[in-house]
């Protein structure tokens, strides 16, 4: 993976080294970089335009896309955010074993209850330095049934995490490692990296569970999606 960003964020990375304050929050900004570059190609769905943020303390975390109001009406930007998970907000509260993702579907906001089973991470004997942190490589496999299409969608995330920042929370729903994920890839097309890290964050952001949303199990939400897909196919509407 390329390391262009290291010179930009090394100072911020080093400021987080050490124990996380139990009462105060830490803030991480993540950006994307394409795995391969083609200077002559114009990328319509360009992940490098996206920013995400993870806010966490000892017990809670929230991960979501950074709202860019000036781009919200751009259809290519909106589609790009959906492709790379920007339509999902991940919230977790370990004190009450609550783990959800929030999504707006057909005008309705849903708080979808996620399975509390953690990913089965394979921690490898591979190390590298990122911004002064000793990082360790880890992989896992995520498989999910698409009930409408009756197919299995599989992702094989590869990440680098650091035990120097002792939290099990992470970006894009990738959690359960003994340290913060500094960079990685979900699908091999683009990789994400920590662009900015702030220990003892003080600002306008807070860890708040998405409000005014319908609480629903992941099974029931998947059934809604599958039923809509089936009805659209019968009506000749392409999904």
PDB file of C-alpha atoms in Angstrom:
ATOM      1  CA  UNK A   1       0.000   0.000   0.000  1.00  0.00           C
ATOM      2  CA  UNK A   2       1.140   3.500  -0.722  1.00  0.00           C
ATOM      3  CA  UNK A   3       2.274   5.724   2.156  1.00  0.00           C
ATOM      4  CA  UNK A   4       1.853   9.207   0.724  1.00  0.00           C
ATOM      5  CA  UNK A   5      -0.338  10.224   3.635  1.00  0.00           C
ATOM      6  CA  UNK A   6       2.242   9.390   6.330  1.00  0.00           C
ATOM      7  CA  UNK A   7       4.081  12.689   6.142  1.00  0.00           C
ATOM      8  CA  UNK A   8       0.769  14.541   6.506  1.00  0.00           C
ATOM      9  CA  UNK A   9      -0.500  12.755   9.587  1.00  0.00           C
ATOM     10  CA  UNK A  10       2.577  11.490  11.473  1.00  0.00           C
ATOM     11  CA  UNK A  11       2.366  14.225  14.123  1.00  0.00           C
ATOM     12  CA  UNK A  12      -1.316  13.535  14.765  1.00  0.00           C
ATOM     13  CA  UNK A  13      -0.665   9.799  14.924  1.00  0.00           C
ATOM     14  CA  UNK A  14       2.047  10.170  17.528  1.00  0.00           C
ATOM     15  CA  UNK A  15      -0.213  12.337  19.690  1.00  0.00           C
ATOM     16  CA  UNK A  16      -2.499   9.347  20.228  1.00  0.00           C
ATOM     17  CA  UNK A  17       0.175   6.923  21.389  1.00  0.00           C
ATOM     18  CA  UNK A  18      -0.514   5.552  24.853  1.00  0.00           C
ATOM     19  CA  UNK A  19      -3.587   4.677  26.841  1.00  0.00           C
ATOM     20  CA  UNK A  20      -6.980   6.017  25.826  1.00  0.00           C
ATOM     21  CA  UNK A  21      -8.544   8.249  28.479  1.00  0.00           C
ATOM     22  CA  UNK A  22     -11.573   6.364  29.812  1.00  0.00           C
ATOM     23  CA  UNK A  23     -13.816   9.440  30.062  1.00  0.00           C
ATOM     24  CA  UNK A  24     -12.728  11.462  27.051  1.00  0.00           C
ATOM     25  CA  UNK A  25     -13.203  10.747  23.385  1.00  0.00           C
ATOM     26  CA  UNK A  26     -10.753  10.154  20.578  1.00  0.00           C
ATOM     27  CA  UNK A  27     -11.389  11.179  16.974  1.00  0.00           C
ATOM     28  CA  UNK A  28     -10.094   9.490  13.817  1.00  0.00           C
ATOM     29  CA  UNK A  29     -10.560  10.767  10.257  1.00  0.00           C
ATOM     30  CA  UNK A  30     -10.248   8.170   7.492  1.00  0.00           C
ATOM     31  CA  UNK A  31      -9.757   8.732   3.780  1.00  0.00           C
ATOM     32  CA  UNK A  32      -9.550   6.444   0.749  1.00  0.00           C
ATOM     33  CA  UNK A  33      -6.808   5.892  -1.809  1.00  0.00           C
ATOM     34  CA  UNK A  34      -7.198   3.889  -5.011  1.00  0.00           C
ATOM     35  CA  UNK A  35      -5.084   0.724  -5.148  1.00  0.00           C
ATOM     36  CA  UNK A  36      -4.084   1.360  -8.764  1.00  0.00           C
ATOM     37  CA  UNK A  37      -3.678   4.626 -10.635  1.00  0.00           C
ATOM     38  CA  UNK A  38      -4.437   5.385 -14.272  1.00  0.00           C
ATOM     39  CA  UNK A  39      -3.570   9.051 -14.988  1.00  0.00           C
ATOM     40  CA  UNK A  40      -5.555   9.033 -18.225  1.00  0.00           C
ATOM     41  CA  UNK A  41      -8.741   7.734 -16.614  1.00  0.00           C
ATOM     42  CA  UNK A  42     -11.476   9.950 -15.215  1.00  0.00           C
ATOM     43  CA  UNK A  43     -12.964   8.231 -12.168  1.00  0.00           C
ATOM     44  CA  UNK A  44     -16.703   8.815 -12.002  1.00  0.00           C
ATOM     45  CA  UNK A  45     -17.090   7.065  -8.649  1.00  0.00           C
ATOM     46  CA  UNK A  46     -13.952   8.323  -6.931  1.00  0.00           C
ATOM     47  CA  UNK A  47     -13.530   7.137  -3.311  1.00  0.00           C
ATOM     48  CA  UNK A  48     -10.796   9.725  -2.735  1.00  0.00           C
ATOM     49  CA  UNK A  49     -13.537  12.364  -2.474  1.00  0.00           C
ATOM     50  CA  UNK A  50     -14.919  10.686   0.664  1.00  0.00           C
ATOM     51  CA  UNK A  51     -14.054  11.293   4.308  1.00  0.00           C
ATOM     52  CA  UNK A  52     -15.181   9.166   7.246  1.00  0.00           C
ATOM     53  CA  UNK A  53     -14.880   9.694  10.989  1.00  0.00           C
ATOM     54  CA  UNK A  54     -14.674   7.396  13.999  1.00  0.00           C
ATOM     55  CA  UNK A  55     -15.378   8.782  17.451  1.00  0.00           C
ATOM     56  CA  UNK A  56     -14.904   6.541  20.477  1.00  0.00           C
ATOM     57  CA  UNK A  57     -14.323   6.360  24.216  1.00  0.00           C
ATOM     58  CA  UNK A  58     -13.906   3.342  26.472  1.00  0.00           C
ATOM     59  CA  UNK A  59     -17.477   2.051  26.020  1.00  0.00           C
ATOM     60  CA  UNK A  60     -19.035   3.607  22.905  1.00  0.00           C
ATOM     61  CA  UNK A  61     -18.197   4.382  19.305  1.00  0.00           C
ATOM     62  CA  UNK A  62     -19.815   5.851  16.216  1.00  0.00           C
ATOM     63  CA  UNK A  63     -18.511   5.683  12.653  1.00  0.00           C
ATOM     64  CA  UNK A  64     -20.012   7.610   9.742  1.00  0.00           C
ATOM     65  CA  UNK A  65     -19.278   9.587   6.613  1.00  0.00           C
ATOM     66  CA  UNK A  66     -18.290  13.238   6.963  1.00  0.00           C
ATOM     67  CA  UNK A  67     -21.182  15.307   5.641  1.00  0.00           C
ATOM     68  CA  UNK A  68     -20.063  17.486   2.731  1.00  0.00           C
ATOM     69  CA  UNK A  69     -23.050  19.704   2.135  1.00  0.00           C
ATOM     70  CA  UNK A  70     -21.581  21.223  -1.009  1.00  0.00           C
ATOM     71  CA  UNK A  71     -21.465  17.770  -2.656  1.00  0.00           C
ATOM     72  CA  UNK A  72     -24.720  16.290  -1.384  1.00  0.00           C
ATOM     73  CA  UNK A  73     -26.622  17.173  -4.578  1.00  0.00           C
ATOM     74  CA  UNK A  74     -23.988  15.621  -6.828  1.00  0.00           C
ATOM     75  CA  UNK A  75     -25.364  12.278  -8.021  1.00  0.00           C
ATOM     76  CA  UNK A  76     -21.942  10.749  -8.685  1.00  0.00           C
ATOM     77  CA  UNK A  77     -20.822  11.690  -5.179  1.00  0.00           C
ATOM     78  CA  UNK A  78     -23.983  10.229  -3.658  1.00  0.00           C
ATOM     79  CA  UNK A  79     -23.529   6.976  -5.571  1.00  0.00           C
ATOM     80  CA  UNK A  80     -19.856   6.816  -4.596  1.00  0.00           C
ATOM     81  CA  UNK A  81     -20.757   7.203  -0.926  1.00  0.00           C
ATOM     82  CA  UNK A  82     -23.243   4.324  -1.191  1.00  0.00           C
ATOM     83  CA  UNK A  83     -20.721   2.080  -2.982  1.00  0.00           C
ATOM     84  CA  UNK A  84     -18.167   2.655  -0.214  1.00  0.00           C
ATOM     85  CA  UNK A  85     -20.558   2.382   2.725  1.00  0.00           C
ATOM     86  CA  UNK A  86     -21.278   6.053   3.284  1.00  0.00           C
ATOM     87  CA  UNK A  87     -25.013   5.410   3.626  1.00  0.00           C
ATOM     88  CA  UNK A  88     -24.366   3.458   6.845  1.00  0.00           C
ATOM     89  CA  UNK A  89     -23.697   4.782  10.337  1.00  0.00           C
ATOM     90  CA  UNK A  90     -22.235   2.251  12.782  1.00  0.00           C
ATOM     91  CA  UNK A  91     -22.987   2.705  16.483  1.00  0.00           C
ATOM     92  CA  UNK A  92     -21.878   0.505  19.355  1.00  0.00           C
ATOM     93  CA  UNK A  93     -22.316   0.594  23.125  1.00  0.00           C
ATOM     94  CA  UNK A  94     -20.402  -2.181  24.867  1.00  0.00           C
ATOM     95  CA  UNK A  95     -21.879  -1.324  28.270  1.00  0.00           C
ATOM     96  CA  UNK A  96     -25.276  -2.665  27.182  1.00  0.00           C
ATOM     97  CA  UNK A  97     -24.057  -4.952  24.378  1.00  0.00           C
ATOM     98  CA  UNK A  98     -25.787  -2.845  21.732  1.00  0.00           C
ATOM     99  CA  UNK A  99     -24.474  -2.920  18.184  1.00  0.00           C
ATOM    100  CA  UNK A 100     -26.430  -1.372  15.289  1.00  0.00           C
ATOM    101  CA  UNK A 101     -26.062   0.222  11.909  1.00  0.00           C
ATOM    102  CA  UNK A 102     -28.332   3.036  10.801  1.00  0.00           C
ATOM    103  CA  UNK A 103     -29.509   3.320   7.209  1.00  0.00           C
ATOM    104  CA  UNK A 104     -32.158   5.354   5.386  1.00  0.00           C
ATOM    105  CA  UNK A 105     -34.171   3.129   3.083  1.00  0.00           C
ATOM    106  CA  UNK A 106     -37.013   4.465   0.950  1.00  0.00           C
ATOM    107  CA  UNK A 107     -37.434   7.487   3.209  1.00  0.00           C
ATOM    108  CA  UNK A 108     -37.446   5.510   6.471  1.00  0.00           C
ATOM    109  CA  UNK A 109     -34.558   5.590   8.938  1.00  0.00           C
ATOM    110  CA  UNK A 110     -33.754   2.157  10.379  1.00  0.00           C
ATOM    111  CA  UNK A 111     -31.587   1.218  13.347  1.00  0.00           C
ATOM    112  CA  UNK A 112     -30.677  -2.325  12.351  1.00  0.00           C
ATOM    113  CA  UNK A 113     -29.543  -4.595  15.201  1.00  0.00           C
ATOM    114  CA  UNK A 114     -26.259  -6.213  14.251  1.00  0.00           C
ATOM    115  CA  UNK A 115     -25.237  -9.709  15.281  1.00  0.00           C
ATOM    116  CA  UNK A 116     -23.069  -9.541  18.406  1.00  0.00           C
ATOM    117  CA  UNK A 117     -20.832 -12.341  17.124  1.00  0.00           C
ATOM    118  CA  UNK A 118     -17.405 -10.850  16.414  1.00  0.00           C
ATOM    119  CA  UNK A 119     -15.450 -11.397  13.208  1.00  0.00           C
ATOM    120  CA  UNK A 120     -12.947 -14.237  13.256  1.00  0.00           C
ATOM    121  CA  UNK A 121      -9.710 -12.349  12.700  1.00  0.00           C
ATOM    122  CA  UNK A 122      -6.550 -14.062  11.540  1.00  0.00           C
ATOM    123  CA  UNK A 123      -3.686 -12.072  13.084  1.00  0.00           C
ATOM    124  CA  UNK A 124      -0.571 -12.617  10.989  1.00  0.00           C
ATOM    125  CA  UNK A 125       3.095 -12.498  11.846  1.00  0.00           C
ATOM    126  CA  UNK A 126       3.603  -9.425   9.640  1.00  0.00           C
ATOM    127  CA  UNK A 127       4.537  -5.993  10.956  1.00  0.00           C
ATOM    128  CA  UNK A 128       5.236  -2.513   9.637  1.00  0.00           C
ATOM    129  CA  UNK A 129       5.669   0.980  11.003  1.00  0.00           C
ATOM    130  CA  UNK A 130       2.952   3.528  10.243  1.00  0.00           C
ATOM    131  CA  UNK A 131       3.491   7.028  11.618  1.00  0.00           C
ATOM    132  CA  UNK A 132       5.593   5.740  14.496  1.00  0.00           C
ATOM    133  CA  UNK A 133       3.213   2.934  15.428  1.00  0.00           C
ATOM    134  CA  UNK A 134       4.078  -0.739  15.211  1.00  0.00           C
ATOM    135  CA  UNK A 135       1.206  -2.192  13.200  1.00  0.00           C
ATOM    136  CA  UNK A 136       0.185  -5.806  12.742  1.00  0.00           C
ATOM    137  CA  UNK A 137      -1.569  -7.316   9.743  1.00  0.00           C
ATOM    138  CA  UNK A 138      -4.910  -9.105  10.137  1.00  0.00           C
ATOM    139  CA  UNK A 139      -7.437 -10.633   7.748  1.00  0.00           C
ATOM    140  CA  UNK A 140     -10.967 -11.936   7.958  1.00  0.00           C
ATOM    141  CA  UNK A 141     -13.819 -13.063   5.699  1.00  0.00           C
ATOM    142  CA  UNK A 142     -17.298 -11.529   5.770  1.00  0.00           C
ATOM    143  CA  UNK A 143     -20.071 -13.419   4.009  1.00  0.00           C
ATOM    144  CA  UNK A 144     -23.689 -12.323   3.751  1.00  0.00           C
ATOM    145  CA  UNK A 145     -26.682 -13.857   2.019  1.00  0.00           C
ATOM    146  CA  UNK A 146     -28.492 -11.631  -0.472  1.00  0.00           C
ATOM    147  CA  UNK A 147     -31.950 -13.141  -0.083  1.00  0.00           C
ATOM    148  CA  UNK A 148     -33.442 -11.354  -3.069  1.00  0.00           C
ATOM    149  CA  UNK A 149     -30.809 -12.523  -5.555  1.00  0.00           C
ATOM    150  CA  UNK A 150     -30.136 -15.754  -3.625  1.00  0.00           C
ATOM    151  CA  UNK A 151     -26.391 -15.174  -3.771  1.00  0.00           C
ATOM    152  CA  UNK A 152     -23.620 -14.938  -1.194  1.00  0.00           C
ATOM    153  CA  UNK A 153     -21.694 -11.665  -1.052  1.00  0.00           C
ATOM    154  CA  UNK A 154     -18.191 -12.089   0.313  1.00  0.00           C
ATOM    155  CA  UNK A 155     -15.579  -9.538   1.366  1.00  0.00           C
ATOM    156  CA  UNK A 156     -12.033 -10.326   2.465  1.00  0.00           C
ATOM    157  CA  UNK A 157     -10.825  -7.328   4.477  1.00  0.00           C
ATOM    158  CA  UNK A 158      -7.104  -6.931   5.112  1.00  0.00           C
ATOM    159  CA  UNK A 159      -6.109  -4.412   7.773  1.00  0.00           C
ATOM    160  CA  UNK A 160      -3.167  -3.091   9.776  1.00  0.00           C
ATOM    161  CA  UNK A 161      -3.904  -2.370  13.434  1.00  0.00           C
ATOM    162  CA  UNK A 162      -1.815  -1.056  16.317  1.00  0.00           C
ATOM    163  CA  UNK A 163      -2.004  -2.271  19.932  1.00  0.00           C
ATOM    164  CA  UNK A 164      -0.483   1.117  20.861  1.00  0.00           C
ATOM    165  CA  UNK A 165      -4.036   2.492  20.669  1.00  0.00           C
ATOM    166  CA  UNK A 166      -5.938  -0.063  22.770  1.00  0.00           C
ATOM    167  CA  UNK A 167      -9.491  -0.060  21.446  1.00  0.00           C
ATOM    168  CA  UNK A 168     -11.550  -2.814  19.846  1.00  0.00           C
ATOM    169  CA  UNK A 169     -13.624  -0.295  17.865  1.00  0.00           C
ATOM    170  CA  UNK A 170     -12.873   0.291  14.213  1.00  0.00           C
ATOM    171  CA  UNK A 171     -14.013   1.749  10.881  1.00  0.00           C
ATOM    172  CA  UNK A 172     -16.607   0.327   8.477  1.00  0.00           C
ATOM    173  CA  UNK A 173     -17.928  -2.094  11.088  1.00  0.00           C
ATOM    174  CA  UNK A 174     -14.511  -3.780  11.333  1.00  0.00           C
ATOM    175  CA  UNK A 175     -14.180  -4.408  15.050  1.00  0.00           C
ATOM    176  CA  UNK A 176     -12.854  -6.846  17.601  1.00  0.00           C
ATOM    177  CA  UNK A 177      -9.105  -6.467  17.146  1.00  0.00           C
ATOM    178  CA  UNK A 178      -6.790  -5.655  20.098  1.00  0.00           C
ATOM    179  CA  UNK A 179      -5.956  -2.212  18.725  1.00  0.00           C
ATOM    180  CA  UNK A 180      -7.054   0.557  16.399  1.00  0.00           C
ATOM    181  CA  UNK A 181      -7.141  -0.151  12.658  1.00  0.00           C
ATOM    182  CA  UNK A 182      -4.815   2.356  10.984  1.00  0.00           C
ATOM    183  CA  UNK A 183      -5.281   1.293   7.368  1.00  0.00           C
ATOM    184  CA  UNK A 184      -6.703  -1.499   5.261  1.00  0.00           C
ATOM    185  CA  UNK A 185      -8.893  -2.530   2.371  1.00  0.00           C
ATOM    186  CA  UNK A 186     -12.370  -4.009   2.252  1.00  0.00           C
ATOM    187  CA  UNK A 187     -12.368  -5.328  -1.290  1.00  0.00           C
ATOM    188  CA  UNK A 188      -8.924  -4.824  -2.818  1.00  0.00           C
ATOM    189  CA  UNK A 189     -10.072  -1.941  -5.047  1.00  0.00           C
ATOM    190  CA  UNK A 190      -9.219   0.906  -2.692  1.00  0.00           C
ATOM    191  CA  UNK A 191      -7.652   1.186   0.724  1.00  0.00           C
ATOM    192  CA  UNK A 192      -8.571   3.422   3.622  1.00  0.00           C
ATOM    193  CA  UNK A 193      -6.131   5.055   6.003  1.00  0.00           C
ATOM    194  CA  UNK A 194      -6.142   7.151   9.162  1.00  0.00           C
ATOM    195  CA  UNK A 195      -5.543  10.691   7.948  1.00  0.00           C
ATOM    196  CA  UNK A 196      -6.004  12.507  11.251  1.00  0.00           C
ATOM    197  CA  UNK A 197      -6.108  11.321  14.862  1.00  0.00           C
ATOM    198  CA  UNK A 198      -6.961  13.442  17.885  1.00  0.00           C
ATOM    199  CA  UNK A 199      -6.598  12.206  21.453  1.00  0.00           C
ATOM    200  CA  UNK A 200      -8.945  13.763  24.040  1.00  0.00           C
ATOM    201  CA  UNK A 201     -11.152  15.227  21.329  1.00  0.00           C
ATOM    202  CA  UNK A 202     -13.106  18.368  22.239  1.00  0.00           C
ATOM    203  CA  UNK A 203     -15.486  19.637  19.591  1.00  0.00           C
ATOM    204  CA  UNK A 204     -19.023  19.625  18.232  1.00  0.00           C
ATOM    205  CA  UNK A 205     -19.193  15.878  17.633  1.00  0.00           C
ATOM    206  CA  UNK A 206     -20.497  13.385  20.178  1.00  0.00           C
ATOM    207  CA  UNK A 207     -21.242   9.677  20.366  1.00  0.00           C
ATOM    208  CA  UNK A 208     -25.019   9.674  20.010  1.00  0.00           C
ATOM    209  CA  UNK A 209     -27.178   6.797  18.839  1.00  0.00           C
ATOM    210  CA  UNK A 210     -29.126   7.745  15.681  1.00  0.00           C
ATOM    211  CA  UNK A 211     -32.554   9.017  16.689  1.00  0.00           C
ATOM    212  CA  UNK A 212     -36.052   8.849  15.183  1.00  0.00           C
ATOM    213  CA  UNK A 213     -35.307   5.499  13.598  1.00  0.00           C
ATOM    214  CA  UNK A 214     -37.250   2.251  13.498  1.00  0.00           C
ATOM    215  CA  UNK A 215     -35.476  -0.471  15.506  1.00  0.00           C
ATOM    216  CA  UNK A 216     -35.428  -3.714  13.537  1.00  0.00           C
ATOM    217  CA  UNK A 217     -33.492  -6.970  13.469  1.00  0.00           C
ATOM    218  CA  UNK A 218     -31.025  -7.558  10.655  1.00  0.00           C
ATOM    219  CA  UNK A 219     -33.063 -10.572   9.538  1.00  0.00           C
ATOM    220  CA  UNK A 220     -36.251  -8.516   9.245  1.00  0.00           C
ATOM    221  CA  UNK A 221     -34.421  -5.729   7.416  1.00  0.00           C
ATOM    222  CA  UNK A 222     -32.918  -8.228   4.956  1.00  0.00           C
ATOM    223  CA  UNK A 223     -36.420  -9.617   4.363  1.00  0.00           C
ATOM    224  CA  UNK A 224     -37.694  -6.126   3.476  1.00  0.00           C
ATOM    225  CA  UNK A 225     -34.889  -5.664   0.955  1.00  0.00           C
ATOM    226  CA  UNK A 226     -35.496  -9.129  -0.530  1.00  0.00           C
ATOM    227  CA  UNK A 227     -39.252  -8.574  -0.828  1.00  0.00           C
ATOM    228  CA  UNK A 228     -38.745  -5.239  -2.581  1.00  0.00           C
ATOM    229  CA  UNK A 229     -36.265  -6.840  -4.977  1.00  0.00           C
ATOM    230  CA  UNK A 230     -38.723  -9.633  -5.829  1.00  0.00           C
ATOM    231  CA  UNK A 231     -41.621  -7.200  -6.325  1.00  0.00           C
ATOM    232  CA  UNK A 232     -39.499  -4.970  -8.552  1.00  0.00           C
ATOM    233  CA  UNK A 233     -38.480  -7.920 -10.722  1.00  0.00           C
ATOM    234  CA  UNK A 234     -42.118  -8.909 -11.148  1.00  0.00           C
ATOM    235  CA  UNK A 235     -42.908  -5.324 -12.156  1.00  0.00           C
ATOM    236  CA  UNK A 236     -40.001  -5.273 -14.613  1.00  0.00           C
ATOM    237  CA  UNK A 237     -38.013  -2.732 -12.585  1.00  0.00           C
ATOM    238  CA  UNK A 238     -34.245  -3.218 -12.582  1.00  0.00           C
ATOM    239  CA  UNK A 239     -32.478  -2.996  -9.195  1.00  0.00           C
TER     240      UNK A 239
END
